[in-house]
């Protein structure tokens, strides 16, 4: 799966919208935007797009040839905007959306830095305990206590074996890693994770948010919603989103109303109510935008809550490890010395 650079995508979208509104021709617009873009691959992409447009291709088709760098939804909505004559509006909305995704990604990364440091520290602590701390405790037991606890003796024997047979140890670690990968593949760990996430609140919020984003962007473009959704279905590389779009399309084609489709447990009650008000009042675009904003805010709040839990959990794990180390190694020493 491609890892798209949301920062450069939103810079391209928002600035192209602004320049196009100002009446600047497309060739000059791409030249200006290219100077803003930081990533070399996206600079080259813009050069190829500009050349393609100069050769007579449409903006949408020129971007489509660069699908390695732009999400399928972005490409289809760009075509929708170009076809409808509301390109500026669609680009502006795409810019805001991908800017939010970039901020979201940065928040996740910054929140994970400290837990990752803690995990690395824990691994170093475990390695230090196994290769240095345990032998030191064994020496203390030998000099102060007549009998070494059996579990310490076994750990010490493993320690000696690994030091004396380093090549064999490396081979065993590699074989163990391969066996673990094969085991996870056999039990279809991806399917288990998918099924778990599919039942989670954050997963449903993610796809509800994306569906509302698509609907609002299509509606402000003025293109019939089913026409645009059929195009997105044919190009989307997200299976779950495609499933929901197909479900939505079939429901509407069967004569259902939009608000009725959202009257399901996997969608927010507020989304269903707002869209119903919008359809009955004739202001559905406004209400879908309100629903999108509410779901996005809720989604970001859930992510923030989960990320805030990671740090205390990791600190607790390290604290438990240190506590167990004290109970296993230090307490028996003092008990043994006290009984002498």
Short mmCIF file of C-alpha atoms in Angstrom, two decimals:
data_model
loop_
_atom_site.label_atom_id
_atom_site.label_comp_id
_atom_site.label_asym_id
_atom_site.label_seq_id
_atom_site.Cartn_x
_atom_site.Cartn_y
_atom_site.Cartn_z
CA UNK A 1 0.00 0.00 0.00
CA UNK A 2 1.25 3.45 -0.91
CA UNK A 3 2.12 5.83 1.88
CA UNK A 4 0.76 9.15 0.71
CA UNK A 5 2.28 12.43 1.86
CA UNK A 6 -0.76 14.29 3.17
CA UNK A 7 1.22 17.46 3.80
CA UNK A 8 2.18 17.87 0.15
CA UNK A 9 -1.28 16.80 -1.03
CA UNK A 10 -3.01 19.48 1.03
CA UNK A 11 -0.43 22.09 -0.07
CA UNK A 12 -1.10 21.22 -3.71
CA UNK A 13 -4.90 21.20 -3.25
CA UNK A 14 -5.29 24.41 -1.27
CA UNK A 15 -2.79 26.44 -3.30
CA UNK A 16 -4.10 25.21 -6.64
CA UNK A 17 -7.58 26.27 -5.50
CA UNK A 18 -6.36 29.74 -4.50
CA UNK A 19 -4.33 30.31 -7.68
CA UNK A 20 -7.13 29.04 -9.90
CA UNK A 21 -9.60 31.41 -8.23
CA UNK A 22 -7.19 34.27 -8.92
CA UNK A 23 -7.25 33.50 -12.64
CA UNK A 24 -3.62 32.38 -12.88
CA UNK A 25 -3.13 29.87 -15.71
CA UNK A 26 -2.53 26.26 -14.79
CA UNK A 27 1.08 26.10 -16.05
CA UNK A 28 2.15 29.08 -13.94
CA UNK A 29 0.16 27.73 -10.97
CA UNK A 30 2.09 24.45 -11.03
CA UNK A 31 5.39 26.32 -11.32
CA UNK A 32 4.55 28.37 -8.19
CA UNK A 33 3.26 25.38 -6.21
CA UNK A 34 6.36 23.35 -7.11
CA UNK A 35 8.47 25.87 -5.20
CA UNK A 36 6.34 25.34 -2.06
CA UNK A 37 6.50 21.54 -2.13
CA UNK A 38 9.25 20.04 0.02
CA UNK A 39 9.34 16.46 -1.23
CA UNK A 40 11.32 15.81 -4.42
CA UNK A 41 9.01 13.03 -5.65
CA UNK A 42 6.01 15.38 -5.52
CA UNK A 43 7.97 18.12 -7.31
CA UNK A 44 8.70 15.66 -10.12
CA UNK A 45 5.07 14.56 -10.08
CA UNK A 46 3.88 18.15 -10.59
CA UNK A 47 6.33 18.58 -13.47
CA UNK A 48 4.89 15.51 -15.22
CA UNK A 49 1.31 16.65 -14.55
CA UNK A 50 2.07 20.11 -15.94
CA UNK A 51 3.63 18.56 -19.05
CA UNK A 52 0.63 16.26 -19.51
CA UNK A 53 -1.79 19.22 -19.32
CA UNK A 54 0.37 21.16 -21.82
CA UNK A 55 0.06 18.18 -24.19
CA UNK A 56 -3.74 18.53 -24.10
CA UNK A 57 -4.82 16.14 -21.34
CA UNK A 58 -7.32 17.14 -18.67
CA UNK A 59 -6.28 17.97 -15.11
CA UNK A 60 -8.02 14.87 -13.75
CA UNK A 61 -6.42 12.50 -16.29
CA UNK A 62 -2.99 14.07 -15.72
CA UNK A 63 -3.26 13.51 -11.96
CA UNK A 64 -4.58 9.98 -12.57
CA UNK A 65 -1.26 9.03 -14.18
CA UNK A 66 0.40 9.90 -10.86
CA UNK A 67 -1.76 7.60 -8.70
CA UNK A 68 1.34 6.45 -6.79
CA UNK A 69 1.32 9.80 -5.01
CA UNK A 70 -2.38 10.61 -4.67
CA UNK A 71 -5.20 8.58 -3.05
CA UNK A 72 -7.89 7.19 -5.37
CA UNK A 73 -10.59 9.21 -3.59
CA UNK A 74 -8.60 12.42 -4.17
CA UNK A 75 -8.25 11.60 -7.87
CA UNK A 76 -11.94 10.83 -8.39
CA UNK A 77 -13.15 13.90 -6.50
CA UNK A 78 -10.73 16.03 -8.53
CA UNK A 79 -12.38 14.72 -11.70
CA UNK A 80 -15.82 15.39 -10.21
CA UNK A 81 -14.82 18.99 -9.46
CA UNK A 82 -13.34 19.50 -12.92
CA UNK A 83 -16.36 18.02 -14.68
CA UNK A 84 -18.87 20.02 -12.62
CA UNK A 85 -17.10 23.37 -12.99
CA UNK A 86 -16.66 23.64 -9.22
CA UNK A 87 -12.98 22.68 -9.17
CA UNK A 88 -11.94 25.51 -6.84
CA UNK A 89 -14.50 24.53 -4.22
CA UNK A 90 -13.65 20.82 -4.38
CA UNK A 91 -9.89 21.51 -4.21
CA UNK A 92 -10.38 23.79 -1.21
CA UNK A 93 -12.36 21.11 0.60
CA UNK A 94 -9.79 18.44 -0.30
CA UNK A 95 -7.04 20.70 1.03
CA UNK A 96 -8.78 21.08 4.40
CA UNK A 97 -9.45 17.35 4.61
CA UNK A 98 -5.86 16.29 3.93
CA UNK A 99 -4.51 18.99 6.23
CA UNK A 100 -6.58 17.45 9.03
CA UNK A 101 -5.22 14.01 8.13
CA UNK A 102 -1.66 15.36 8.26
CA UNK A 103 -2.26 16.94 11.68
CA UNK A 104 -3.79 13.69 12.85
CA UNK A 105 -0.79 11.68 11.66
CA UNK A 106 1.65 14.11 13.33
CA UNK A 107 -0.27 13.90 16.62
CA UNK A 108 -0.12 10.11 16.53
CA UNK A 109 3.63 10.11 15.79
CA UNK A 110 4.44 12.66 18.51
CA UNK A 111 2.30 10.76 21.02
CA UNK A 112 4.07 7.48 20.22
CA UNK A 113 7.64 8.81 20.54
CA UNK A 114 7.71 8.57 24.35
CA UNK A 115 6.11 5.08 24.50
CA UNK A 116 8.59 3.85 21.88
CA UNK A 117 11.46 5.21 24.00
CA UNK A 118 9.97 3.39 26.99
CA UNK A 119 9.69 0.13 25.02
CA UNK A 120 13.31 0.39 23.89
CA UNK A 121 14.34 1.17 27.49
CA UNK A 122 12.43 -1.88 28.71
CA UNK A 123 14.13 -4.11 26.13
CA UNK A 124 17.54 -2.76 27.16
CA UNK A 125 16.64 -3.32 30.81
CA UNK A 126 15.58 -6.91 30.12
CA UNK A 127 18.79 -7.57 28.16
CA UNK A 128 20.93 -5.99 30.86
CA UNK A 129 19.17 -8.03 33.55
CA UNK A 130 19.64 -11.27 31.66
CA UNK A 131 23.28 -10.86 30.68
CA UNK A 132 24.68 -8.80 33.57
CA UNK A 133 22.35 -8.56 36.53
CA UNK A 134 21.56 -12.26 36.88
CA UNK A 135 25.24 -13.39 36.85
CA UNK A 136 25.99 -10.75 39.50
CA UNK A 137 23.17 -12.04 41.69
CA UNK A 138 24.42 -15.61 41.25
CA UNK A 139 27.80 -14.52 42.58
CA UNK A 140 26.10 -12.91 45.58
CA UNK A 141 24.18 -16.11 46.21
CA UNK A 142 27.38 -18.16 45.98
CA UNK A 143 29.17 -15.97 48.51
CA UNK A 144 26.33 -15.39 50.98
CA UNK A 145 23.81 -18.20 50.58
CA UNK A 146 24.47 -21.89 50.53
CA UNK A 147 21.68 -22.85 48.11
CA UNK A 148 20.83 -21.01 44.88
CA UNK A 149 17.10 -20.97 44.02
CA UNK A 150 16.36 -23.42 41.19
CA UNK A 151 14.73 -20.85 38.87
CA UNK A 152 17.84 -18.60 39.12
CA UNK A 153 20.08 -21.55 38.46
CA UNK A 154 18.13 -22.45 35.30
CA UNK A 155 18.20 -18.86 34.03
CA UNK A 156 21.93 -18.73 34.72
CA UNK A 157 22.49 -21.99 32.79
CA UNK A 158 20.62 -20.56 29.79
CA UNK A 159 22.70 -17.41 30.06
CA UNK A 160 25.94 -19.40 29.99
CA UNK A 161 24.72 -21.55 27.07
CA UNK A 162 23.90 -18.46 24.99
CA UNK A 163 27.29 -16.86 25.71
CA UNK A 164 29.20 -20.04 24.90
CA UNK A 165 27.16 -20.83 21.74
CA UNK A 166 26.56 -17.42 20.23
CA UNK A 167 26.22 -18.67 16.61
CA UNK A 168 23.71 -21.33 17.59
CA UNK A 169 21.81 -18.75 19.65
CA UNK A 170 21.51 -16.44 16.63
CA UNK A 171 20.26 -19.33 14.46
CA UNK A 172 17.67 -20.31 17.09
CA UNK A 173 16.44 -16.71 17.36
CA UNK A 174 16.06 -16.52 13.55
CA UNK A 175 14.22 -19.86 13.45
CA UNK A 176 11.96 -18.76 16.28
CA UNK A 177 11.16 -15.52 14.45
CA UNK A 178 10.35 -17.38 11.22
CA UNK A 179 8.16 -19.86 13.11
CA UNK A 180 6.30 -17.00 14.78
CA UNK A 181 5.68 -15.31 11.41
CA UNK A 182 4.40 -18.60 9.92
CA UNK A 183 2.16 -19.18 12.95
CA UNK A 184 0.67 -15.68 12.71
CA UNK A 185 0.10 -16.24 9.00
CA UNK A 186 -1.63 -19.59 9.60
CA UNK A 187 -4.03 -18.16 12.17
CA UNK A 188 -4.65 -15.23 9.76
CA UNK A 189 -3.70 -12.51 12.23
CA UNK A 190 -4.72 -9.81 9.74
CA UNK A 191 -8.25 -11.18 9.63
CA UNK A 192 -8.41 -11.36 13.43
CA UNK A 193 -7.22 -7.74 13.73
CA UNK A 194 -9.67 -6.68 11.03
CA UNK A 195 -12.59 -8.42 12.77
CA UNK A 196 -11.61 -6.83 16.08
CA UNK A 197 -11.32 -3.36 14.56
CA UNK A 198 -14.55 -3.84 12.63
CA UNK A 199 -16.40 -4.05 15.94
CA UNK A 200 -14.61 -1.10 17.47
CA UNK A 201 -16.03 2.39 17.75
CA UNK A 202 -13.03 4.10 16.19
CA UNK A 203 -13.21 1.91 13.06
CA UNK A 204 -16.86 2.75 12.40
CA UNK A 205 -16.17 6.43 13.07
CA UNK A 206 -13.36 6.39 10.51
CA UNK A 207 -15.56 5.06 7.70
CA UNK A 208 -18.54 7.17 8.72
CA UNK A 209 -16.28 10.24 8.53
CA UNK A 210 -14.99 9.27 5.07
CA UNK A 211 -18.47 8.53 3.74
CA UNK A 212 -19.79 11.91 4.91
CA UNK A 213 -16.73 13.64 3.43
CA UNK A 214 -17.38 12.03 0.05
CA UNK A 215 -21.08 12.86 0.12
CA UNK A 216 -20.51 16.51 1.02
CA UNK A 217 -17.77 17.01 -1.58
CA UNK A 218 -19.92 15.42 -4.29
CA UNK A 219 -22.94 17.52 -3.35
CA UNK A 220 -21.11 20.85 -3.44
CA UNK A 221 -19.83 19.93 -6.91
CA UNK A 222 -23.38 19.67 -8.24
CA UNK A 223 -22.87 16.24 -9.86
CA UNK A 224 -25.59 13.59 -9.19
CA UNK A 225 -24.41 11.70 -6.13
CA UNK A 226 -24.94 8.19 -7.55
CA UNK A 227 -22.98 9.01 -10.72
CA UNK A 228 -19.96 10.12 -8.68
CA UNK A 229 -20.20 7.27 -6.18
CA UNK A 230 -20.18 4.69 -9.00
CA UNK A 231 -16.90 6.19 -10.26
CA UNK A 232 -15.38 6.14 -6.76
CA UNK A 233 -16.49 2.52 -6.24
CA UNK A 234 -14.68 1.49 -9.43
CA UNK A 235 -11.40 3.09 -8.34
CA UNK A 236 -11.32 2.95 -4.52
CA UNK A 237 -8.50 0.85 -3.04
CA UNK A 238 -10.17 0.62 0.39
CA UNK A 239 -12.31 -2.52 0.45
CA UNK A 240 -14.35 -1.57 3.50
CA UNK A 241 -15.15 1.90 2.17
CA UNK A 242 -16.07 0.39 -1.20
CA UNK A 243 -18.45 -2.02 0.56
CA UNK A 244 -20.20 0.84 2.34
CA UNK A 245 -20.44 2.87 -0.86
CA UNK A 246 -21.98 -0.09 -2.70
CA UNK A 247 -24.41 -0.60 0.17
CA UNK A 248 -25.33 3.11 0.08
CA UNK A 249 -25.75 3.11 -3.72
CA UNK A 250 -27.96 0.02 -3.72
CA UNK A 251 -30.09 1.44 -0.91
CA UNK A 252 -30.68 4.77 -2.70
CA UNK A 253 -31.31 3.07 -6.06
CA UNK A 254 -33.97 0.93 -4.35
CA UNK A 255 -35.85 4.10 -3.43
CA UNK A 256 -34.54 4.72 0.10
CA UNK A 257 -33.77 8.15 1.47
CA UNK A 258 -30.29 9.17 2.62
CA UNK A 259 -31.31 9.65 6.26
CA UNK A 260 -32.87 6.17 6.33
CA UNK A 261 -29.54 4.64 5.28
CA UNK A 262 -27.83 6.16 8.33
CA UNK A 263 -30.44 4.79 10.73
CA UNK A 264 -28.14 1.90 11.70
CA UNK A 265 -26.12 0.98 14.83
CA UNK A 266 -22.76 1.55 13.09
CA UNK A 267 -23.56 5.21 12.44
CA UNK A 268 -23.91 8.03 14.95
CA UNK A 269 -27.40 8.98 16.07
CA UNK A 270 -26.51 12.63 15.48
CA UNK A 271 -25.59 11.87 11.84
CA UNK A 272 -28.93 10.21 11.21
CA UNK A 273 -30.87 13.07 12.85
CA UNK A 274 -28.95 15.87 11.11
CA UNK A 275 -29.31 14.30 7.67
CA UNK A 276 -33.02 13.71 8.28
CA UNK A 277 -33.45 17.38 9.20
CA UNK A 278 -31.44 18.34 6.12
CA UNK A 279 -33.54 16.27 3.73
CA UNK A 280 -36.84 17.42 5.18
CA UNK A 281 -35.77 21.09 5.23
CA UNK A 282 -34.06 21.09 1.84
CA UNK A 283 -30.68 21.97 3.38
CA UNK A 284 -29.00 18.59 3.18
CA UNK A 285 -25.56 19.91 2.16
CA UNK A 286 -25.36 22.09 5.28
CA UNK A 287 -26.48 19.27 7.56
CA UNK A 288 -24.10 16.73 6.04
CA UNK A 289 -21.26 19.20 6.65
CA UNK A 290 -22.41 19.58 10.27
CA UNK A 291 -22.57 15.79 10.64
CA UNK A 292 -19.08 15.44 9.14
CA UNK A 293 -17.64 18.05 11.52
CA UNK A 294 -19.21 16.30 14.53
CA UNK A 295 -18.01 12.83 13.52
CA UNK A 296 -14.51 14.14 12.75
CA UNK A 297 -14.33 15.84 16.15
CA UNK A 298 -15.52 12.64 17.86
CA UNK A 299 -13.02 10.53 15.88
CA UNK A 300 -10.13 12.83 16.84
CA UNK A 301 -11.25 12.72 20.47
CA UNK A 302 -11.23 8.90 20.50
CA UNK A 303 -7.72 8.81 19.01
CA UNK A 304 -6.50 11.32 21.59
CA UNK A 305 -8.00 9.24 24.41
CA UNK A 306 -6.28 6.06 23.18
CA UNK A 307 -2.95 7.83 22.74
CA UNK A 308 -3.16 9.35 26.23
CA UNK A 309 -3.55 5.82 27.65
CA UNK A 310 -0.37 4.48 26.04
CA UNK A 311 2.13 6.38 28.19
CA UNK A 312 0.72 5.41 31.62
CA UNK A 313 0.32 1.81 30.44
CA UNK A 314 3.97 1.63 29.39
CA UNK A 315 5.13 3.26 32.64
CA UNK A 316 3.03 0.72 34.58
CA UNK A 317 4.57 -2.19 32.65
CA UNK A 318 8.10 -0.97 33.42
CA UNK A 319 7.12 -0.45 37.07
CA UNK A 320 5.74 -4.00 37.26
CA UNK A 321 8.93 -5.38 35.69
CA UNK A 322 11.10 -3.54 38.22
CA UNK A 323 8.86 -4.73 41.06
CA UNK A 324 9.08 -8.36 39.90
CA UNK A 325 12.87 -8.02 39.60
CA UNK A 326 13.08 -6.83 43.20
CA UNK A 327 10.85 -9.65 44.44
CA UNK A 328 12.72 -12.34 42.51
CA UNK A 329 16.32 -11.28 43.08
CA UNK A 330 16.76 -8.85 45.95
CA UNK A 331 14.22 -10.10 48.51
CA UNK A 332 15.54 -13.70 48.47
CA UNK A 333 19.09 -12.40 49.02
CA UNK A 334 18.12 -10.47 52.12
CA UNK A 335 16.03 -13.39 53.33
CA UNK A 336 18.95 -15.75 52.80
CA UNK A 337 21.42 -13.44 54.53
CA UNK A 338 19.01 -12.95 57.44
CA UNK A 339 18.66 -16.68 57.97
CA UNK A 340 22.44 -17.26 58.15
#
